[in-house]
Amino acid sequence: MVRLLASLYFFIFVSIIVINQSSEYIWRNWGNQAPNELSYATQVAVNLRDVLNSVGVEHYDQKETLNIININDVAWFPEQRIALENDEVVISFDSNDNYQLSMLLSDDESIIQLGPFAPSRASFFTKYGFRLISFSVLGLLLILWLRPLWRDLEQLKVITERLATGKLDIATKPSRFSAISALTQHIQKLALQTASLMQNQKQLVNAVSHELRTPLARLKFALAMLAPKDPQQVHAMNQDVVEMELLIDEMLSYARLEFSEREMTKEHVNLSELVQEQIDKSAATSRKQITQAVEPNIIVNGNEHYLARVLQNLLQNAEKYGDKQIFIELRALHQGEVILSICDDGPGIPIDKRNNVFSPFTRLDTSRSKETGGFGLGLAIVAKILGWHSGKCWIEDSQFGGAAFTVTLPTIQKLKT
């Protein structure tokens, strides 16, 4: 930042000096080509004095128009008096910049004064045109200084956009004239390292998917062969293997979400129909009483598959930990949002732990027993998918005494029925 500020200060300082000197030179040699009126008036005054000295003031035809005074009637400055005695024209100015010409006649006593004369006013272009041109040149020079900086910022934008969408082929060319070229190179290096880590993670997920499933399949086959010898022990071991498979599936599913956003397409989704569809699926297998209050024809912009995954995870959560009943409510708000609430009558979630449940592999042992299953990834998946859709989820106390999961999403419209 110090380099950037120093570069900008030095550039503006030098530019102003160059522009001022150039403007002054142009004005002297091009913009002020008209005859100097003061020099012209002085020459006319000298000619008039010569005429008066030659013919005499008393014989001049227009002597009544002349202002002739005695030299002692005016308190001259010493240098002015010397100039008059040396036959020079003395120029004086009043408070309005009007000028007056004074000169001594040959009798060494009479002073003839011409004026006062108002100086000619500069034209509009002369007064403001050079200022406008000077500021325009300064603005152009600033644009030239900012161009390499703008190019580097654009490349930083491209880097972040490509990383956000999962595109790892990053190649940029920072400008060596930019004041932030070093910063751009550091960020590009960091982006390449991040891209490498993302690529390694993707390869690790693929490797885990293949390398862990193969030994587990062999272990299940071996357990099946040993089942007749010790059925009870083999059954317990087989449950552990199944749990490992489920854990691997859940981990891989969460890991793949990191690469799914760039492939996700969004469209108009009738959230009311999607919620109703998921409720019907849950009601077909649930032993709990499910009630609902779903407003019809609420449209959101999103991916139907991933929004369905959010609903599935929340409904499964309510099914696992609810006691006897589940309540689902969907309604549109006036602020352009839709709100979805899924309430249960289970043990609930302590206030100080509600934010933690959206972190991966977080399980609340005090309120959620291991027998209910789950690995602490379901709500983490919900939070990630809602983030893609500019939504959010939080936990409140349910009206039935359990937990109430509330989801908000930006809505497009509510269709008329």
Short mmCIF file of C-alpha atoms in Angstrom, two decimals:
data_model
loop_
_atom_site.label_atom_id
_atom_site.label_comp_id
_atom_site.label_asym_id
_atom_site.label_seq_id
_atom_site.Cartn_x
_atom_site.Cartn_y
_atom_site.Cartn_z
CA MET A 1 0.00 0.00 0.00
CA VAL A 2 2.89 2.39 0.74
CA ARG A 3 4.25 1.79 -2.74
CA LEU A 4 0.82 2.41 -4.26
CA LEU A 5 0.30 5.70 -2.39
CA ALA A 6 3.84 6.87 -3.10
CA SER A 7 3.46 6.07 -6.79
CA LEU A 8 0.14 7.91 -7.01
CA TYR A 9 1.48 10.97 -5.15
CA PHE A 10 4.61 11.16 -7.30
CA PHE A 11 2.62 10.73 -10.51
CA ILE A 12 0.09 13.46 -9.66
CA PHE A 13 2.85 15.82 -8.44
CA VAL A 14 4.90 15.45 -11.62
CA SER A 15 1.80 15.61 -13.85
CA ILE A 16 0.61 18.90 -12.32
CA ILE A 17 4.03 20.49 -12.73
CA VAL A 18 4.30 19.35 -16.35
CA ILE A 19 0.76 20.49 -17.20
CA ASN A 20 1.24 23.92 -15.59
CA GLN A 21 4.54 24.55 -17.33
CA SER A 22 3.16 23.35 -20.66
CA SER A 23 0.03 25.50 -20.33
CA GLU A 24 2.08 28.58 -19.55
CA TYR A 25 4.34 27.93 -22.55
CA ILE A 26 1.39 27.36 -24.89
CA TRP A 27 -0.32 30.51 -23.65
CA ARG A 28 2.73 32.64 -24.19
CA ASN A 29 3.57 31.28 -27.61
CA TRP A 30 0.20 30.38 -29.06
CA GLY A 31 -2.79 31.38 -26.94
CA ASN A 32 -1.76 35.03 -26.60
CA GLN A 33 -0.86 35.91 -30.20
CA ALA A 34 -3.01 39.06 -30.28
CA PRO A 35 -1.04 42.43 -30.03
CA ASN A 36 -0.37 43.48 -26.49
CA GLU A 37 -2.86 46.30 -25.90
CA LEU A 38 -0.77 47.97 -23.24
CA SER A 39 2.27 48.15 -25.50
CA TYR A 40 0.11 49.41 -28.34
CA ALA A 41 -1.45 52.10 -26.13
CA THR A 42 1.98 53.16 -24.93
CA GLN A 43 3.19 53.56 -28.50
CA VAL A 44 0.13 55.65 -29.40
CA ALA A 45 0.76 57.83 -26.33
CA VAL A 46 4.39 58.39 -27.38
CA ASN A 47 3.27 59.40 -30.88
CA LEU A 48 0.74 61.82 -29.44
CA ARG A 49 3.39 63.40 -27.19
CA ASP A 50 5.70 63.86 -30.16
CA VAL A 51 2.93 65.59 -32.09
CA LEU A 52 2.14 67.92 -29.16
CA ASN A 53 5.80 68.76 -28.71
CA SER A 54 6.17 69.60 -32.37
CA VAL A 55 3.02 71.69 -32.92
CA GLY A 56 2.49 72.90 -29.37
CA VAL A 57 -0.45 72.19 -27.15
CA GLU A 58 -2.09 75.52 -27.91
CA HIS A 59 -2.18 74.71 -31.64
CA TYR A 60 -3.55 71.16 -31.25
CA ASP A 61 -7.05 70.85 -32.75
CA GLN A 62 -8.47 68.64 -30.01
CA LYS A 63 -6.67 70.09 -27.01
CA GLU A 64 -9.98 70.35 -25.07
CA THR A 65 -10.12 66.55 -25.01
CA LEU A 66 -6.72 66.30 -23.39
CA ASN A 67 -6.13 66.06 -19.65
CA ILE A 68 -3.08 68.25 -18.99
CA ILE A 69 -1.84 68.85 -15.44
CA ASN A 70 1.25 70.26 -13.82
CA ILE A 71 3.88 67.77 -12.81
CA ASN A 72 3.82 69.09 -9.26
CA ASP A 73 0.10 68.48 -8.87
CA VAL A 74 0.68 64.76 -8.37
CA ALA A 75 2.69 63.06 -5.62
CA TRP A 76 4.84 60.86 -7.83
CA PHE A 77 6.98 58.06 -6.62
CA PRO A 78 10.67 58.83 -7.09
CA GLU A 79 11.05 56.17 -9.74
CA GLN A 80 7.98 57.51 -11.59
CA ARG A 81 9.33 61.04 -11.58
CA ILE A 82 12.67 59.87 -12.88
CA ALA A 83 10.88 57.92 -15.65
CA LEU A 84 8.88 60.99 -16.64
CA GLU A 85 11.98 63.17 -16.77
CA ASN A 86 13.60 60.53 -18.98
CA ASP A 87 10.72 60.87 -21.47
CA GLU A 88 9.23 57.51 -20.54
CA VAL A 89 5.53 56.71 -20.31
CA VAL A 90 4.39 55.99 -16.74
CA ILE A 91 1.59 53.44 -16.41
CA SER A 92 -0.59 53.37 -13.28
CA PHE A 93 -3.52 51.13 -12.32
CA ASP A 94 -6.56 51.69 -10.15
CA SER A 95 -8.46 49.19 -7.98
CA ASN A 96 -10.48 47.95 -10.99
CA ASP A 97 -7.34 47.15 -13.02
CA ASN A 98 -8.01 50.15 -15.27
CA TYR A 99 -4.78 51.72 -16.48
CA GLN A 100 -3.74 55.32 -17.12
CA LEU A 101 -0.82 56.65 -19.18
CA SER A 102 1.17 59.70 -18.07
CA MET A 103 4.00 61.50 -19.98
CA LEU A 104 5.93 64.71 -19.66
CA LEU A 105 5.87 67.28 -22.47
CA SER A 106 8.93 69.18 -23.67
CA ASP A 107 8.30 72.15 -21.33
CA ASP A 108 9.25 69.83 -18.42
CA GLU A 109 6.17 70.98 -16.46
CA SER A 110 3.07 69.78 -18.31
CA ILE A 111 1.89 66.22 -17.85
CA ILE A 112 -0.57 64.77 -20.34
CA GLN A 113 -2.66 61.88 -18.99
CA LEU A 114 -4.58 59.42 -21.14
CA GLY A 115 -7.23 57.19 -19.66
CA PRO A 116 -8.25 55.46 -17.58
CA PHE A 117 -8.74 52.57 -19.98
CA ALA A 118 -10.46 49.32 -19.12
CA PRO A 119 -8.43 46.30 -20.20
CA SER A 120 -10.04 43.95 -22.69
CA ARG A 121 -11.66 40.93 -21.09
CA ALA A 122 -10.54 37.46 -22.01
CA SER A 123 -12.94 35.38 -24.06
CA PHE A 124 -14.84 32.48 -22.53
CA PHE A 125 -12.54 29.97 -24.20
CA THR A 126 -9.45 31.86 -23.11
CA LYS A 127 -10.74 32.00 -19.53
CA TYR A 128 -12.04 28.45 -19.15
CA GLY A 129 -10.81 26.54 -22.18
CA PHE A 130 -7.23 26.15 -21.01
CA ARG A 131 -8.43 25.02 -17.58
CA LEU A 132 -10.68 22.42 -19.14
CA ILE A 133 -7.91 21.18 -21.40
CA SER A 134 -5.45 21.03 -18.48
CA PHE A 135 -7.84 19.02 -16.29
CA SER A 136 -8.68 16.74 -19.22
CA VAL A 137 -5.00 16.03 -19.80
CA LEU A 138 -4.55 15.30 -16.07
CA GLY A 139 -7.53 12.93 -16.18
CA LEU A 140 -6.10 11.18 -19.24
CA LEU A 141 -2.74 10.74 -17.51
CA LEU A 142 -4.50 9.30 -14.46
CA ILE A 143 -6.31 6.83 -16.70
CA LEU A 144 -2.99 5.76 -18.19
CA TRP A 145 -1.59 5.29 -14.68
CA LEU A 146 -4.65 3.35 -13.55
CA ARG A 147 -4.81 1.07 -16.61
CA PRO A 148 -2.22 -1.49 -15.39
CA LEU A 149 -3.83 -1.40 -11.95
CA TRP A 150 -7.27 -1.96 -13.48
CA ARG A 151 -5.94 -4.90 -15.54
CA ASP A 152 -4.49 -6.56 -12.44
CA LEU A 153 -7.75 -6.08 -10.53
CA GLU A 154 -9.66 -7.61 -13.43
CA GLN A 155 -7.32 -10.61 -13.36
CA LEU A 156 -7.85 -10.97 -9.60
CA LYS A 157 -11.58 -10.97 -10.27
CA VAL A 158 -11.14 -13.72 -12.88
CA ILE A 159 -9.03 -15.78 -10.46
CA THR A 160 -11.63 -15.62 -7.69
CA GLU A 161 -14.51 -16.34 -10.08
CA ARG A 162 -12.76 -19.39 -11.52
CA LEU A 163 -11.92 -20.70 -8.04
CA ALA A 164 -15.50 -20.14 -6.87
CA THR A 165 -16.84 -22.18 -9.78
CA GLY A 166 -14.25 -24.91 -9.32
CA LYS A 167 -12.27 -24.18 -12.49
CA LEU A 168 -8.68 -24.92 -11.62
CA ASP A 169 -6.94 -23.95 -14.88
CA ILE A 170 -5.75 -20.54 -13.71
CA ALA A 171 -3.33 -18.55 -15.86
CA THR A 172 -2.80 -14.79 -15.60
CA LYS A 173 -0.21 -12.24 -16.71
CA PRO A 174 0.24 -9.47 -14.13
CA SER A 175 1.38 -6.14 -15.53
CA ARG A 176 4.92 -5.25 -14.44
CA PHE A 177 3.99 -1.54 -14.56
CA SER A 178 1.20 -1.90 -11.99
CA ALA A 179 1.70 -0.70 -8.44
CA ILE A 180 0.12 -3.92 -7.16
CA SER A 181 1.94 -6.34 -9.43
CA ALA A 182 3.65 -7.99 -6.44
CA LEU A 183 0.29 -8.43 -4.70
CA THR A 184 -1.21 -9.90 -7.86
CA GLN A 185 1.61 -12.41 -8.16
CA HIS A 186 1.21 -13.47 -4.52
CA ILE A 187 -2.54 -13.91 -4.91
CA GLN A 188 -2.03 -15.86 -8.14
CA LYS A 189 0.43 -18.14 -6.34
CA LEU A 190 -2.07 -18.62 -3.52
CA ALA A 191 -4.83 -19.37 -6.05
CA LEU A 192 -2.67 -21.99 -7.75
CA GLN A 193 -1.96 -23.61 -4.39
CA THR A 194 -5.67 -23.58 -3.57
CA ALA A 195 -6.48 -25.10 -6.95
CA SER A 196 -3.89 -27.81 -6.29
CA LEU A 197 -5.43 -28.57 -2.88
CA MET A 198 -8.91 -28.78 -4.43
CA GLN A 199 -7.61 -31.13 -7.11
CA ASN A 200 -5.92 -33.29 -4.47
CA GLN A 201 -9.14 -33.38 -2.45
CA LYS A 202 -11.08 -34.49 -5.49
CA GLN A 203 -8.56 -37.26 -6.19
CA LEU A 204 -8.68 -38.29 -2.52
CA VAL A 205 -12.48 -38.56 -2.62
CA ASN A 206 -12.30 -40.75 -5.70
CA ALA A 207 -9.59 -42.88 -4.13
CA VAL A 208 -11.53 -43.32 -0.88
CA SER A 209 -14.64 -44.22 -2.83
CA HIS A 210 -12.83 -47.10 -4.53
CA GLU A 211 -10.15 -48.20 -2.09
CA LEU A 212 -12.38 -48.38 1.03
CA ARG A 213 -15.35 -50.04 -0.59
CA THR A 214 -13.29 -52.94 -1.93
CA PRO A 215 -11.97 -54.26 1.44
CA LEU A 216 -15.38 -53.70 3.01
CA ALA A 217 -17.00 -55.84 0.33
CA ARG A 218 -14.45 -58.61 0.98
CA LEU A 219 -15.05 -58.31 4.73
CA LYS A 220 -18.80 -58.66 4.27
CA PHE A 221 -18.25 -61.73 2.12
CA ALA A 222 -15.96 -63.25 4.80
CA LEU A 223 -18.50 -62.55 7.52
CA ALA A 224 -21.20 -64.23 5.49
CA MET A 225 -19.01 -67.33 5.28
CA LEU A 226 -18.44 -67.31 9.06
CA ALA A 227 -22.08 -66.75 9.99
CA PRO A 228 -22.95 -70.49 10.60
CA LYS A 229 -20.14 -70.85 13.16
CA ASP A 230 -20.99 -67.89 15.45
CA PRO A 231 -24.13 -66.13 14.23
CA GLN A 232 -24.41 -63.65 17.10
CA GLN A 233 -20.83 -62.42 16.87
CA VAL A 234 -20.92 -62.29 13.10
CA HIS A 235 -24.18 -60.31 13.22
CA ALA A 236 -22.60 -57.66 15.47
CA MET A 237 -19.54 -57.42 13.22
CA ASN A 238 -21.76 -57.17 10.17
CA GLN A 239 -23.60 -54.23 11.76
CA ASP A 240 -20.28 -52.48 12.26
CA VAL A 241 -19.41 -53.03 8.60
CA VAL A 242 -22.77 -51.64 7.52
CA GLU A 243 -22.22 -48.61 9.73
CA MET A 244 -18.81 -48.05 8.13
CA GLU A 245 -20.39 -48.24 4.67
CA LEU A 246 -23.01 -45.69 5.65
CA LEU A 247 -20.35 -43.41 7.10
CA ILE A 248 -18.29 -43.63 3.91
CA ASP A 249 -21.35 -42.89 1.78
CA GLU A 250 -22.21 -39.86 3.91
CA MET A 251 -18.63 -38.56 3.87
CA LEU A 252 -18.35 -38.96 0.12
CA SER A 253 -21.70 -37.29 -0.36
CA TYR A 254 -20.58 -34.29 1.69
CA ALA A 255 -17.18 -34.13 -0.02
CA ARG A 256 -18.75 -34.19 -3.48
CA LEU A 257 -20.80 -31.14 -2.58
CA GLU A 258 -17.60 -29.11 -2.84
CA PHE A 259 -17.50 -29.85 -6.57
CA SER A 260 -21.25 -29.88 -7.23
CA GLU A 261 -21.97 -26.16 -7.11
CA ARG A 262 -20.30 -25.39 -10.44
CA GLU A 263 -22.38 -28.10 -12.12
CA MET A 264 -25.62 -27.01 -10.47
CA THR A 265 -28.23 -25.38 -12.68
CA LYS A 266 -31.03 -23.24 -11.29
CA GLU A 267 -34.55 -22.85 -12.56
CA HIS A 268 -37.98 -21.87 -11.31
CA VAL A 269 -39.10 -24.47 -8.77
CA ASN A 270 -42.57 -24.77 -7.28
CA LEU A 271 -41.48 -25.13 -3.68
CA SER A 272 -45.02 -25.84 -2.47
CA GLU A 273 -45.28 -28.91 -4.68
CA LEU A 274 -41.78 -30.06 -3.74
CA VAL A 275 -42.53 -29.78 -0.01
CA GLN A 276 -45.82 -31.61 -0.45
CA GLU A 277 -44.10 -34.39 -2.38
CA GLN A 278 -41.52 -34.90 0.38
CA ILE A 279 -44.22 -34.84 3.07
CA ASP A 280 -46.15 -37.56 1.23
CA LYS A 281 -43.02 -39.72 1.01
CA SER A 282 -42.32 -39.33 4.73
CA ALA A 283 -45.95 -39.98 5.69
CA ALA A 284 -45.88 -43.29 3.82
CA THR A 285 -43.24 -44.74 6.16
CA SER A 286 -43.59 -42.63 9.32
CA ARG A 287 -45.36 -43.75 12.46
CA LYS A 288 -45.73 -40.21 13.72
CA GLN A 289 -48.59 -37.81 13.20
CA ILE A 290 -47.63 -35.35 10.46
CA THR A 291 -49.60 -32.13 10.11
CA GLN A 292 -48.97 -29.38 7.61
CA ALA A 293 -49.84 -25.83 6.62
CA VAL A 294 -48.41 -25.35 3.13
CA GLU A 295 -49.34 -22.33 1.03
CA PRO A 296 -49.74 -23.33 -2.62
CA ASN A 297 -47.76 -22.20 -5.66
CA ILE A 298 -44.74 -20.55 -4.04
CA ILE A 299 -41.99 -20.24 -6.67
CA VAL A 300 -38.26 -19.99 -5.92
CA ASN A 301 -35.17 -19.97 -8.11
CA GLY A 302 -33.02 -23.01 -7.35
CA ASN A 303 -32.07 -26.57 -8.08
CA GLU A 304 -34.92 -28.98 -7.44
CA HIS A 305 -32.65 -31.95 -6.66
CA TYR A 306 -30.67 -30.16 -3.95
CA LEU A 307 -33.70 -28.43 -2.46
CA ALA A 308 -35.32 -31.85 -2.19
CA ARG A 309 -32.17 -33.04 -0.37
CA VAL A 310 -32.62 -30.23 2.16
CA LEU A 311 -36.23 -31.24 2.79
CA GLN A 312 -35.30 -34.93 3.08
CA ASN A 313 -32.58 -34.25 5.65
CA LEU A 314 -34.80 -31.99 7.77
CA LEU A 315 -37.73 -34.40 7.66
CA GLN A 316 -35.48 -37.36 8.50
CA ASN A 317 -34.09 -35.37 11.41
CA ALA A 318 -37.60 -34.67 12.72
CA GLU A 319 -38.55 -38.34 12.17
CA LYS A 320 -35.54 -39.59 14.16
CA TYR A 321 -35.79 -37.30 17.14
CA GLY A 322 -39.48 -36.44 17.31
CA ASP A 323 -41.71 -38.29 19.74
CA LYS A 324 -45.22 -38.43 18.35
CA GLN A 325 -45.84 -35.58 15.94
CA ILE A 326 -44.23 -33.44 13.26
CA PHE A 327 -45.54 -30.12 11.96
CA ILE A 328 -44.50 -28.57 8.62
CA GLU A 329 -45.38 -25.01 7.65
CA LEU A 330 -44.59 -23.17 4.40
CA ARG A 331 -45.60 -19.57 3.77
CA ALA A 332 -44.49 -16.54 1.77
CA LEU A 333 -43.45 -13.32 3.50
CA HIS A 334 -44.02 -9.79 2.26
CA GLN A 335 -40.27 -9.10 2.15
CA GLY A 336 -39.76 -11.34 -0.88
CA GLU A 337 -38.83 -14.41 1.17
CA VAL A 338 -40.38 -17.80 1.82
CA ILE A 339 -40.18 -19.39 5.25
CA LEU A 340 -40.29 -23.12 5.97
CA SER A 341 -40.61 -24.50 9.51
CA ILE A 342 -40.28 -28.15 10.51
CA CYS A 343 -41.17 -28.74 14.17
CA ASP A 344 -41.02 -31.89 16.31
CA ASP A 345 -41.88 -32.80 19.90
CA GLY A 346 -38.54 -34.42 20.71
CA PRO A 347 -35.97 -33.49 23.37
CA GLY A 348 -34.98 -30.30 21.55
CA ILE A 349 -31.52 -28.74 21.25
CA PRO A 350 -29.86 -26.57 23.93
CA ILE A 351 -29.51 -22.91 22.95
CA ASP A 352 -25.72 -22.88 23.38
CA LYS A 353 -25.32 -25.81 20.95
CA ARG A 354 -27.71 -24.82 18.18
CA ASN A 355 -25.09 -23.23 15.96
CA ASN A 356 -22.75 -26.23 16.32
CA VAL A 357 -25.12 -28.75 14.79
CA PHE A 358 -24.55 -27.28 11.32
CA SER A 359 -20.84 -28.13 11.50
CA PRO A 360 -19.69 -31.43 9.94
CA PHE A 361 -19.50 -34.48 12.21
CA THR A 362 -21.22 -32.72 15.11
CA ARG A 363 -23.59 -34.85 17.21
CA LEU A 364 -25.17 -33.82 20.47
CA ASP A 365 -24.74 -36.91 22.64
CA THR A 366 -26.76 -35.47 25.49
CA SER A 367 -29.89 -35.16 23.38
CA ARG A 368 -29.24 -37.43 20.41
CA SER A 369 -28.37 -41.04 21.12
CA LYS A 370 -26.15 -43.13 18.85
CA GLU A 371 -28.96 -45.65 18.40
CA THR A 372 -30.84 -43.12 16.29
CA GLY A 373 -28.06 -43.27 13.70
CA GLY A 374 -26.50 -40.43 11.75
CA PHE A 375 -22.97 -39.14 11.59
CA GLY A 376 -23.45 -35.39 12.02
CA LEU A 377 -23.37 -34.54 8.31
CA GLY A 378 -27.06 -34.15 7.48
CA LEU A 379 -27.45 -30.61 8.81
CA ALA A 380 -24.03 -29.61 7.45
CA ILE A 381 -25.27 -30.60 4.00
CA VAL A 382 -28.44 -28.56 4.59
CA ALA A 383 -26.42 -25.45 5.49
CA LYS A 384 -24.14 -25.81 2.45
CA ILE A 385 -27.01 -26.25 -0.04
CA LEU A 386 -28.94 -23.33 1.44
CA GLY A 387 -25.81 -21.19 1.10
CA TRP A 388 -25.83 -21.92 -2.64
CA HIS A 389 -29.42 -20.66 -2.78
CA SER A 390 -28.83 -17.49 -0.70
CA GLY A 391 -30.85 -19.02 2.11
CA LYS A 392 -30.24 -19.81 5.76
CA CYS A 393 -31.43 -22.13 8.51
CA TRP A 394 -31.63 -21.69 12.26
CA ILE A 395 -33.12 -23.52 15.25
CA GLU A 396 -35.77 -22.32 17.66
CA ASP A 397 -37.97 -23.90 20.30
CA SER A 398 -40.87 -25.81 18.85
CA GLN A 399 -44.43 -25.12 19.93
CA PHE A 400 -44.60 -28.81 20.79
CA GLY A 401 -41.61 -28.67 23.12
CA GLY A 402 -38.94 -29.97 20.73
CA ALA A 403 -36.82 -28.32 18.04
CA ALA A 404 -38.09 -26.11 15.22
CA PHE A 405 -35.84 -25.86 12.15
CA THR A 406 -36.64 -22.67 10.22
CA VAL A 407 -35.47 -22.13 6.64
CA THR A 408 -35.71 -18.91 4.61
CA LEU A 409 -35.19 -18.61 0.86
CA PRO A 410 -35.63 -15.68 -1.54
CA THR A 411 -38.85 -16.13 -3.44
CA ILE A 412 -39.63 -15.07 -7.00
CA GLN A 413 -43.39 -14.87 -6.77
CA LYS A 414 -46.49 -16.53 -5.45
CA LEU A 415 -48.64 -17.70 -8.32
CA LYS A 416 -52.32 -16.88 -8.28
CA THR A 417 -54.57 -19.85 -7.81
#
